[in-house]
Phi, psi and omega in degrees: 000143163244163178244106177264131182243126173252127167273153183171187182240147194270137163129135182305322177290334181266346193322301191272355169321125174313327174305323195257038164299330178290317170299325186291326183287318172291333179291327182287312190305304173314323180278334181278331184258018171057044179280170188292180175302145157293129191232149177268116189200143177060043182054048178188203180233129182241142169227154174239144182179191179230140176236118177070004173107357171262150188275127179237136167243129172268130183227136173243108156315121175254020192271007183075152204297322189282359182240012190301336182299329175313305187290314178299319177298319180295327174290318173296324171283322191300315189261009177045046164278164179256160194286332172303330175284345170300125167233138178242125175264111202212166191278143173229124186292318203264009174240145170302128189308144189094339179270152180223123183227142175247149188222134169250135187059184195115175176276180188255357188028053174075006189267127168307328182283322177296319174316304175299320169310302193303317178293337175276318178238004169097189191252015189258063174234161176280153179226139181253104172283119177246115201276140175246352194073168173244142180297342180105347182210142188282341185280344193254017179290293190310311185280336177275324190277319184269357178267171182284154159307139171288177191280320178312325195297334188291357167297319188251325192291310183298313175304333191274322172309303184306309186302310182310322181303312191275351159274342172333310181306321172307313184307308189292330171291354180072047167234078189295323181295334177271339168280337174272337171300322180277002167283267176054047187270162183289135185293155196286151172297149170296141179277163175305141189289140189250153193281140175300139180280145188269335171204152193244149163275327176213167191267116163296163195296162178290168193297133177111336185273166194224091195286168188256164169297146194103335182285137177297138163262164169307141170272157203269140187271151179296157183306153159305133178257123193283145176312116165305328169306320187277333169293331184277313162338306179291325182286328181290329184282353172285331182267354189277000000 
């Protein structure tokens, strides 16, 4: 038996957030492999089923991201599983949108969900890092992570989630390399550049972090104003 955890925030207002791609991934696995109904358990939603002959428990913590470890620890203790039996699906800023990487152990890189799980069960769990791309400026991270996927993102997001679900038997069999090789989707186009904010009301976490709902985002700055002296010089040049 293995426990696969999708990370996200509960509530309809967060359902399409980039931060919730972990929820989306385990939902796709449940749909493709015909899991039983979701039940309220361990401060989250739990579904049971089989992937490639292996019994898998899918868990979506409903504690909000920064308390995900409470739910995971409760499930782990109840089923008498070890941290190595846990796989966590989560959003990854430091991967290009559409890319996926599997990693066993390691740090949390500022991700609040991983930080919480690490604090409760230690770092020896497997992570499926689902790339959402970085906005290019750490001051824009809050809005990027807690913002909804754009309609155009469906061109890569939907095929990625389907591929994750279809390749899941390799992951269940303990072959993360084969799982990853079966994904290999084309990376998403790079997003258009966003204007850098001139001021900010609070300092978001460093790149790679994932701020939680309620965090204040940076204020967008006004458009740049042209130097009046430069404008006068150009006007004078027209009459020379």
